[in-house]
Coordinates of C-alpha atoms in Angstrom, one line a residue:
M1 CA -16.5 -2.5 -19.1
T2 CA -17.8 1.1 -19.2
R3 CA -20.6 2.1 -17.1
T4 CA -22.1 5.2 -18.3
D5 CA -25.8 5.2 -17.5
P6 CA -26.3 7.5 -14.5
L7 CA -29.3 5.4 -13.2
D8 CA -27.2 2.3 -13.3
V9 CA -25.3 2.8 -9.9
P10 CA -24.6 -0.6 -8.6
R11 CA -23.5 0.7 -5.0
P12 CA -25.4 3.7 -4.4
D13 CA -24.8 3.7 -0.8
A14 CA -21.0 2.9 -1.1
R15 CA -18.6 5.2 0.9
L16 CA -15.0 6.1 0.0
H17 CA -12.2 4.9 2.2
L18 CA -9.0 7.0 2.5
G19 CA -5.5 5.9 3.8
V20 CA -2.2 7.9 3.9
F21 CA 1.1 6.2 2.8
F22 CA 4.1 7.6 4.5
Q23 CA 6.7 6.1 2.0
G24 CA 10.3 5.3 2.2
V25 CA 12.5 5.6 -0.8
N26 CA 10.6 7.2 -3.9
H27 CA 10.9 10.2 -6.0
W28 CA 7.0 11.2 -5.6
T29 CA 7.8 13.1 -2.5
V30 CA 9.2 16.5 -3.1
W31 CA 12.6 16.9 -1.4
S32 CA 13.8 20.1 -2.5
D33 CA 11.1 22.6 -1.6
P34 CA 11.5 24.6 1.3
A35 CA 8.6 23.7 2.8
S36 CA 9.6 19.9 2.8
G37 CA 10.3 18.5 6.4
S38 CA 12.4 15.8 7.7
Q39 CA 11.5 12.2 6.5
I40 CA 12.9 11.0 10.1
D41 CA 11.5 13.5 12.5
P42 CA 9.0 12.0 14.7
A43 CA 7.3 15.2 14.9
N44 CA 6.4 15.0 11.0
F45 CA 5.2 11.4 11.5
R46 CA 2.5 12.8 14.0
R47 CA 1.8 15.7 12.0
V48 CA 1.0 13.6 9.2
A49 CA -1.1 11.0 11.2
Q50 CA -3.0 13.5 13.1
T51 CA -3.7 15.5 10.0
A52 CA -5.2 12.2 8.6
E53 CA -7.1 11.5 11.5
R54 CA -8.4 14.9 11.5
G55 CA -9.8 14.2 8.0
L56 CA -11.2 10.8 9.2
F57 CA -8.8 8.8 7.2
D58 CA -9.1 4.9 7.7
A59 CA -5.5 4.4 8.2
F60 CA -1.6 5.8 8.3
F61 CA 0.4 3.3 6.3
L62 CA 4.1 3.2 6.8
G63 CA 6.3 1.9 4.3
E64 CA 9.6 0.2 5.2
G65 CA 12.8 -1.3 3.9
L66 CA 15.2 -3.7 5.5
R67 CA 18.2 -2.2 4.0
L68 CA 19.1 0.8 2.0
R69 CA 18.0 0.4 -1.5
E70 CA 20.5 -0.3 -4.4
V71 CA 20.5 0.1 -8.2
D72 CA 23.4 -1.8 -9.9
G73 CA 25.2 -2.0 -6.6
Q74 CA 24.9 2.0 -5.9
I75 CA 22.9 3.0 -3.2
H76 CA 19.7 4.8 -4.1
D77 CA 20.2 8.5 -3.8
L78 CA 16.6 9.1 -2.4
D79 CA 16.6 6.4 0.3
V80 CA 16.1 7.2 3.8
A81 CA 18.2 6.4 6.7
G82 CA 17.3 6.9 10.4
R83 CA 13.8 5.7 10.7
P84 CA 12.8 3.2 13.5
D85 CA 11.2 -0.1 12.3
A86 CA 7.5 0.3 11.4
I87 CA 6.1 -1.4 14.3
T88 CA 8.1 0.8 16.8
Q89 CA 7.1 4.0 15.1
L90 CA 3.5 3.1 14.7
A91 CA 3.3 2.1 18.5
A92 CA 4.6 5.6 19.2
L93 CA 1.8 6.9 17.1
A94 CA -0.9 5.0 18.8
A95 CA -0.3 7.1 22.0
V96 CA -0.9 10.4 20.1
T97 CA -3.9 9.3 18.0
D98 CA -7.2 7.9 18.9
R99 CA -9.1 6.4 15.8
I100 CA -7.0 6.2 12.7
G101 CA -5.6 2.6 11.7
L102 CA -2.0 2.0 12.0
V103 CA -0.5 -0.4 9.1
S104 CA 2.9 -1.8 9.4
T105 CA 4.8 -2.9 6.2
S106 CA 6.4 -6.0 7.7
N107 CA 8.3 -8.5 5.6
T108 CA 7.4 -12.4 5.5
T109 CA 10.7 -13.6 3.7
F110 CA 13.2 -12.4 6.4
N111 CA 10.9 -12.2 9.6
E112 CA 10.1 -15.4 11.6
A113 CA 6.4 -16.0 12.0
A114 CA 6.0 -16.3 15.7
D115 CA 8.2 -13.2 16.5
L116 CA 6.4 -11.1 14.1
A117 CA 2.8 -12.3 15.0
R118 CA 3.6 -11.2 18.6
R119 CA 4.8 -8.0 17.8
L120 CA 1.9 -7.3 15.5
S121 CA -0.4 -8.5 18.3
G122 CA 1.3 -6.0 20.5
L123 CA 0.7 -3.1 18.4
D124 CA -3.0 -4.4 18.0
L125 CA -3.3 -4.2 21.9
L126 CA -1.6 -1.0 22.3
S127 CA -3.7 0.7 19.8
E128 CA -6.9 -0.9 21.1
G129 CA -7.6 -2.8 17.8
R130 CA -6.2 -0.5 15.3
A131 CA -3.2 -2.3 13.9
G132 CA -3.0 -3.6 10.1
W133 CA -0.2 -5.6 8.7
N134 CA 1.0 -4.9 5.2
V135 CA 2.3 -8.4 4.1
V136 CA 5.3 -8.0 1.7
T137 CA 7.9 -10.2 0.2
T138 CA 11.3 -9.4 -1.0
D139 CA 12.7 -10.4 -4.3
N140 CA 16.4 -9.3 -4.3
A141 CA 19.7 -10.5 -3.1
W142 CA 21.3 -7.4 -1.7
T143 CA 18.4 -7.5 1.1
G144 CA 19.2 -11.3 1.8
A145 CA 22.8 -10.5 2.2
N146 CA 21.8 -8.9 5.6
F147 CA 20.3 -12.1 6.8
R148 CA 21.6 -15.6 7.7
R149 CA 19.9 -17.5 4.8
G150 CA 21.2 -15.0 2.3
G151 CA 20.1 -14.8 -1.3
Y152 CA 16.5 -14.4 -2.2
L153 CA 13.4 -16.5 -3.0
D154 CA 11.9 -17.3 -6.3
H155 CA 8.5 -15.4 -6.9
A156 CA 6.4 -18.5 -6.2
D157 CA 8.5 -19.4 -3.2
R158 CA 8.1 -16.0 -1.7
Y159 CA 4.2 -16.4 -1.9
R160 CA 4.3 -19.9 -0.6
R161 CA 6.4 -18.9 2.4
A162 CA 4.1 -15.8 2.8
E163 CA 0.9 -18.0 2.9
E164 CA 2.5 -20.4 5.5
F165 CA 3.4 -17.4 7.5
L166 CA 0.0 -16.1 7.5
T167 CA -1.4 -19.3 8.8
V168 CA 1.0 -19.6 11.5
A169 CA 0.3 -15.9 12.6
R170 CA -3.6 -16.7 12.7
A171 CA -3.1 -19.6 14.7
I172 CA -1.1 -17.5 17.4
W173 CA -4.0 -14.9 17.3
D174 CA -6.5 -17.3 17.6
S175 CA -4.7 -19.1 20.3
W176 CA -6.4 -17.1 23.2
E177 CA -10.4 -17.4 23.7
D178 CA -12.2 -14.2 24.0
A179 CA -12.3 -13.1 27.5
A180 CA -9.9 -15.6 28.5
V181 CA -8.5 -13.5 31.3
S182 CA -10.6 -13.7 34.5
G183 CA -11.9 -10.1 35.6
A184 CA -12.7 -11.2 39.3
A185 CA -10.2 -10.6 42.0
D186 CA -11.5 -13.6 43.9
A187 CA -11.1 -16.1 40.9
A188 CA -9.3 -19.3 41.5
E189 CA -7.4 -19.1 38.4
W190 CA -6.4 -16.2 36.2
A191 CA -7.8 -18.1 33.2
A192 CA -10.1 -21.0 32.8
P193 CA -8.4 -24.2 31.8
G194 CA -8.2 -24.5 27.9
V195 CA -8.8 -21.1 26.9
V196 CA -5.1 -20.4 25.9
R197 CA -4.2 -23.4 23.4
Q198 CA -0.7 -24.4 22.5
V199 CA 0.1 -23.7 18.7
R200 CA 1.9 -26.5 16.9
H201 CA 2.8 -26.4 13.1
Q202 CA 5.1 -28.2 10.9
G203 CA 5.4 -27.1 7.5
A204 CA 7.9 -26.6 4.5
Q205 CA 8.9 -23.0 5.8
F206 CA 8.1 -23.3 9.7
D207 CA 8.4 -25.5 12.7
V208 CA 6.4 -23.9 15.7
D209 CA 5.5 -25.2 18.9
L210 CA 4.7 -22.5 21.5
A211 CA 2.3 -21.2 24.2
P212 CA 1.4 -17.8 23.0
T213 CA 1.4 -15.0 25.5
L214 CA -1.0 -12.2 24.2
P215 CA -4.6 -12.1 24.2
R216 CA -6.9 -11.2 21.0
S217 CA -7.3 -7.2 20.5
A218 CA -10.8 -5.6 20.1
Q219 CA -10.8 -6.4 16.4
G220 CA -9.6 -10.0 16.7
H221 CA -6.6 -9.9 14.2
P222 CA -4.6 -7.2 12.7
V223 CA -6.3 -6.2 9.4
I224 CA -4.3 -7.9 6.5
F225 CA -3.2 -5.6 3.6
Q226 CA -1.4 -6.9 0.4
A227 CA -0.1 -5.6 -2.6
G228 CA 0.1 -7.8 -5.5
D229 CA -0.6 -7.4 -9.4
S230 CA 0.6 -10.6 -10.6
D231 CA -1.7 -13.6 -11.0
E232 CA 0.0 -15.0 -7.9
G233 CA -0.4 -11.8 -6.0
R234 CA -4.1 -11.5 -6.9
D235 CA -4.8 -15.0 -5.9
F236 CA -2.9 -14.7 -2.8
A237 CA -4.9 -11.6 -1.8
A238 CA -8.2 -13.4 -2.7
R239 CA -7.4 -16.1 -0.3
N240 CA -5.8 -14.2 2.4
A241 CA -6.3 -10.4 2.5
D242 CA -8.7 -7.8 4.0
V243 CA -7.3 -5.1 1.7
I244 CA -5.3 -4.8 -1.7
F245 CA -3.2 -2.0 -2.9
S246 CA -3.1 -1.6 -6.6
A247 CA -1.7 0.6 -9.2
H248 CA -5.1 0.5 -11.0
G249 CA -6.5 3.8 -9.7
N250 CA -6.2 6.5 -12.5
D251 CA -8.2 5.3 -15.4
F252 CA -11.7 4.2 -14.4
D253 CA -11.9 1.4 -17.0
D254 CA -8.8 -0.1 -15.9
A255 CA -9.6 0.2 -12.3
L256 CA -12.9 -1.4 -12.8
A257 CA -11.3 -4.3 -15.0
F258 CA -8.9 -4.9 -12.0
A259 CA -11.8 -5.0 -9.5
D260 CA -14.0 -7.2 -11.5
D261 CA -11.1 -9.7 -11.9
L262 CA -10.5 -9.9 -7.9
R263 CA -14.3 -10.4 -7.6
L264 CA -14.1 -13.6 -9.7
R265 CA -11.1 -14.6 -7.7
L266 CA -13.0 -14.2 -4.4
R267 CA -16.0 -16.0 -5.5
A268 CA -13.6 -19.0 -6.7
V269 CA -12.3 -19.3 -2.9
G270 CA -15.7 -19.0 -1.6
R271 CA -15.5 -15.4 -0.3
P272 CA -18.1 -12.7 -0.9
E273 CA -17.4 -10.7 -3.7
D274 CA -17.3 -7.4 -1.5
D275 CA -15.0 -9.1 1.1
L276 CA -11.9 -7.3 0.0
R277 CA -11.4 -3.6 0.1
I278 CA -9.5 -2.2 -3.0
L279 CA -7.4 0.8 -2.4
P280 CA -5.2 2.0 -5.3
G281 CA -2.1 4.1 -4.3
T282 CA -2.4 7.6 -5.8
E283 CA -1.4 11.2 -5.6
I284 CA -4.1 14.0 -5.3
I285 CA -3.1 17.4 -6.6
I286 CA -5.9 20.2 -5.8
G287 CA -6.4 23.6 -7.4
A288 CA -9.2 26.3 -7.1
T289 CA -9.6 26.0 -10.8
E290 CA -8.8 23.2 -13.3
E291 CA -6.3 25.5 -14.9
E292 CA -4.4 26.4 -11.4
A293 CA -4.6 22.5 -10.7
L294 CA -2.7 21.8 -14.0
E295 CA -0.2 24.4 -13.5
K296 CA 0.4 23.1 -9.9
K297 CA 0.8 19.5 -11.3
R298 CA 3.4 20.8 -14.0
W299 CA 5.5 22.4 -10.9
I300 CA 5.3 19.5 -8.9
R301 CA 6.4 17.1 -11.7
L302 CA 9.6 19.4 -12.3
Q303 CA 10.1 19.0 -8.5
Q304 CA 9.6 15.3 -8.4
V305 CA 11.4 14.4 -11.6
T306 CA 14.8 16.2 -11.1
P307 CA 17.7 15.8 -13.7
A308 CA 19.3 13.0 -11.5
T309 CA 15.9 11.3 -11.1
A310 CA 15.3 11.6 -14.9
L311 CA 18.4 10.1 -15.6
G312 CA 17.9 7.2 -13.1
I313 CA 14.7 6.2 -14.6
A314 CA 15.7 6.4 -18.0
G315 CA 18.9 4.4 -17.1
L316 CA 16.7 1.6 -15.9
L317 CA 15.0 1.4 -19.2
W318 CA 18.0 1.6 -21.1
G319 CA 19.9 -0.8 -19.0
I320 CA 23.1 1.5 -18.8
D321 CA 24.5 4.1 -16.5
L322 CA 23.4 7.5 -17.7
S323 CA 24.7 9.5 -14.7
G324 CA 26.7 12.5 -15.9
R325 CA 24.5 12.7 -19.0
D326 CA 22.7 16.1 -19.8
A327 CA 19.0 15.6 -18.6
D328 CA 17.9 18.4 -20.7
G329 CA 19.6 17.1 -23.8
P330 CA 18.3 14.5 -26.0
L331 CA 17.5 10.7 -25.5
P332 CA 20.5 8.3 -25.6
K333 CA 21.6 7.5 -29.0
E334 CA 22.6 3.8 -27.7
D335 CA 20.3 0.8 -28.0
P336 CA 18.9 -0.4 -24.7
V337 CA 20.6 -3.5 -23.3
V338 CA 18.3 -6.5 -22.5
A339 CA 19.4 -7.9 -19.3
E340 CA 18.0 -10.9 -17.3
N341 CA 17.0 -9.7 -13.6
D342 CA 19.1 -11.9 -11.5
G343 CA 17.8 -10.8 -8.3
S344 CA 20.6 -8.1 -7.4
F345 CA 18.7 -5.3 -8.7
G346 CA 17.0 -2.8 -6.3
A347 CA 14.5 -1.9 -9.0
R348 CA 12.9 -4.2 -11.8
R349 CA 13.7 -3.6 -15.3
I350 CA 11.4 -4.2 -18.1
A351 CA 12.1 -7.6 -19.8
D352 CA 12.5 -6.1 -23.3
P353 CA 12.6 -2.6 -23.2
R354 CA 13.3 -2.0 -26.9
Q355 CA 9.6 -1.4 -28.0
V356 CA 9.2 1.2 -25.0
V357 CA 12.4 2.9 -26.1
A358 CA 11.2 3.1 -29.7
E359 CA 8.0 4.7 -28.6
W360 CA 9.7 7.2 -26.4
R361 CA 12.0 8.3 -29.3
E362 CA 9.0 8.7 -31.5
K363 CA 7.1 10.9 -29.1
A364 CA 10.1 12.7 -28.2
D365 CA 11.1 13.7 -31.8
A366 CA 7.5 14.4 -32.4
N367 CA 7.2 16.9 -29.6
R368 CA 10.9 18.0 -29.2
W369 CA 11.1 16.7 -25.7
S370 CA 14.3 16.6 -23.8
L371 CA 15.1 13.4 -21.8
R372 CA 13.6 15.1 -18.6
E373 CA 10.4 16.2 -20.5
T374 CA 10.2 12.5 -22.0
V375 CA 10.3 10.9 -18.5
I376 CA 7.8 13.2 -17.1
A377 CA 5.3 12.8 -19.9
L378 CA 5.9 9.2 -20.6
G379 CA 7.5 7.5 -17.3
P380 CA 5.7 6.4 -14.3
Q381 CA 2.3 8.2 -14.2
R382 CA 0.0 8.3 -11.2
G383 CA -2.6 10.5 -9.5
H384 CA -5.7 12.7 -9.9
V385 CA -5.6 16.3 -10.4
G386 CA -8.5 18.9 -10.3
T387 CA -10.7 21.2 -8.2
P388 CA -12.3 19.7 -5.1
A389 CA -15.7 19.6 -6.6
G390 CA -14.4 17.9 -9.6
L391 CA -12.4 15.4 -7.8
A392 CA -15.2 14.6 -5.5
D393 CA -17.8 14.1 -8.5
K394 CA -15.0 11.6 -10.0
F395 CA -14.1 9.7 -6.8
T396 CA -18.1 9.3 -6.1
H397 CA -18.4 7.6 -9.7
F398 CA -15.4 5.4 -9.0
V399 CA -16.5 4.1 -5.6
R400 CA -20.4 3.6 -6.5
H401 CA -19.7 2.1 -9.8
G402 CA -17.4 -0.6 -8.2
A403 CA -14.1 0.4 -9.6
V404 CA -12.6 1.1 -6.0
D405 CA -13.3 1.2 -2.5
G406 CA -11.0 4.1 -1.9
F407 CA -7.5 5.5 -2.2
N408 CA -4.2 5.2 -0.4
V409 CA -2.8 8.7 -0.8
T410 CA 0.8 9.6 -1.1
P411 CA 1.3 13.1 -0.4
Y412 CA 3.7 14.9 -2.5
L413 CA 5.0 16.9 0.5
I414 CA 5.8 16.1 3.9
P415 CA 4.2 17.0 6.5
D416 CA 1.7 19.4 4.9
G417 CA 0.7 17.2 1.8
L418 CA -2.7 16.2 3.1
D419 CA -3.9 19.7 4.2
D420 CA -5.7 20.4 0.8
I421 CA -7.3 17.1 0.9
V422 CA -8.5 17.4 4.3
D423 CA -9.5 20.8 4.3
H424 CA -11.1 21.1 0.8
L425 CA -11.7 17.8 -0.6
V426 CA -12.9 15.8 2.3
P427 CA -16.1 18.4 2.7
A428 CA -16.9 18.2 -0.8
L429 CA -17.0 14.3 -0.4
Q430 CA -19.2 14.8 2.5
E431 CA -21.6 16.9 0.8
R432 CA -22.2 14.1 -1.8
G433 CA -22.8 11.7 1.0
V434 CA -19.8 9.4 0.0
Y435 CA -17.6 10.0 2.8
R436 CA -18.1 9.6 6.7
N437 CA -18.8 12.6 8.9
D438 CA -17.4 11.2 11.9
Y439 CA -15.7 7.7 13.0
T440 CA -18.6 5.3 13.9
G441 CA -16.3 2.7 15.3
T442 CA -13.0 2.3 17.2
T443 CA -11.1 -0.5 15.4
L444 CA -9.5 -0.3 11.8
R445 CA -11.8 -3.3 11.0
E446 CA -14.8 -1.1 11.7
H447 CA -13.5 1.8 9.9
L448 CA -13.1 -0.3 6.8
D449 CA -16.5 -2.1 7.1
L450 CA -14.9 -5.5 7.3
R451 CA -16.2 -8.8 8.3
E452 CA -14.7 -10.7 11.2
P453 CA -11.4 -12.4 10.5
L454 CA -11.5 -15.4 8.1
T455 CA -10.4 -17.8 10.5
H456 CA -13.5 -16.9 12.8
R457 CA -15.9 -17.7 9.9
T458 CA -18.0 -21.0 10.1
A459 CA -18.3 -23.5 7.3
T460 CA -21.9 -22.0 6.9
D461 CA -20.4 -18.6 6.5
R462 CA -18.2 -19.9 3.6
R463 CA -21.2 -21.6 1.9
R464 CA -23.4 -18.8 1.8
A465 CA -20.5 -16.7 0.4
G466 CA -20.2 -19.1 -2.4

């Protein structure tokens, strides 16, 4: 669906939301530049979070892995060891920030619901209502090998466990009534009888019987984030999430189709169609002119897609080990190997790569591209490139025509990769009235303009939504 009529603006007062994603393993962060800082130094985490807060971002989002990633049994050469777990890291950041939300990536496949719910509640209390939880599952056997159950769960089973996990977590967060603890020194009891409820749950995945020990935070529940592009993932988000990440943020029509699909799913489960914030992951490259921005992009892509990275990406497509080949030479002459993903891979392969390889060869021959140039041109694509004014106009169109609610930005450089956005793009967005001039609330739920948690809504609320 294309919306081109400048007078047909379905969301004329909508505002753009921004988050920052401090990744784990990836090739999008430039590692080799002299300005690149440590990926484990706490000072760099503080620098990024405080810069994002200066730019009035909604949230600082921390990626996390439970084990060093592997590809065909080999440790990924860009993975990071030496980081504390996400909740510990974010608790430290709560002490050096005031408003920005703090979102932990925490796994439902290899955690236990009662334990993780309490730790997330602790982060929410320490930050005074700024916590979020990126609900992720894990689909590989090498991570499972670190845990007693071992192995991995099938795709559908991972979502069933995640949904039951959320049910238990929400029951724990709802177990204390608001203002349960007496504030009076002469009160007969520390809390009125019945304001703290026992949580009892028996299901396929969890058997819980406990008395929760933490009160609610200022926002009621941590905000629930979820990333899922499959039908199961989209349905899961429609039933459960407050925010969804997506890969549908570069092209307007693609982003709008994704957003419209989610709105249909929200209505189908009785939620308002504006109940879920859509924040695609993206990269933003800014130049003083369009030419400067494009030249900067070319330099960044060469830094991101090193010869080793190019060989790794092409190797996953071909299904063979290409290490030791010449990345600046031609594409492999071998036919790709079509292999079933048995859960042992640290990166998913294309089910049938033969068509993709044929397209790569055709375009590489026509343009006389090397393997590395082909990966840069045809491999994973992302991001927005332009001047502050041009990008501000583009993002205003995206958000006010309902394609996105904002973006979760992955800086290409740590710790200074947000500076151009905060210093140049944010003022341009503010001039157009599409971005806040100050924080108006104190909690992450308020920053995102979200309604109260799903379990706090009445049957009347749900009927109205339908």
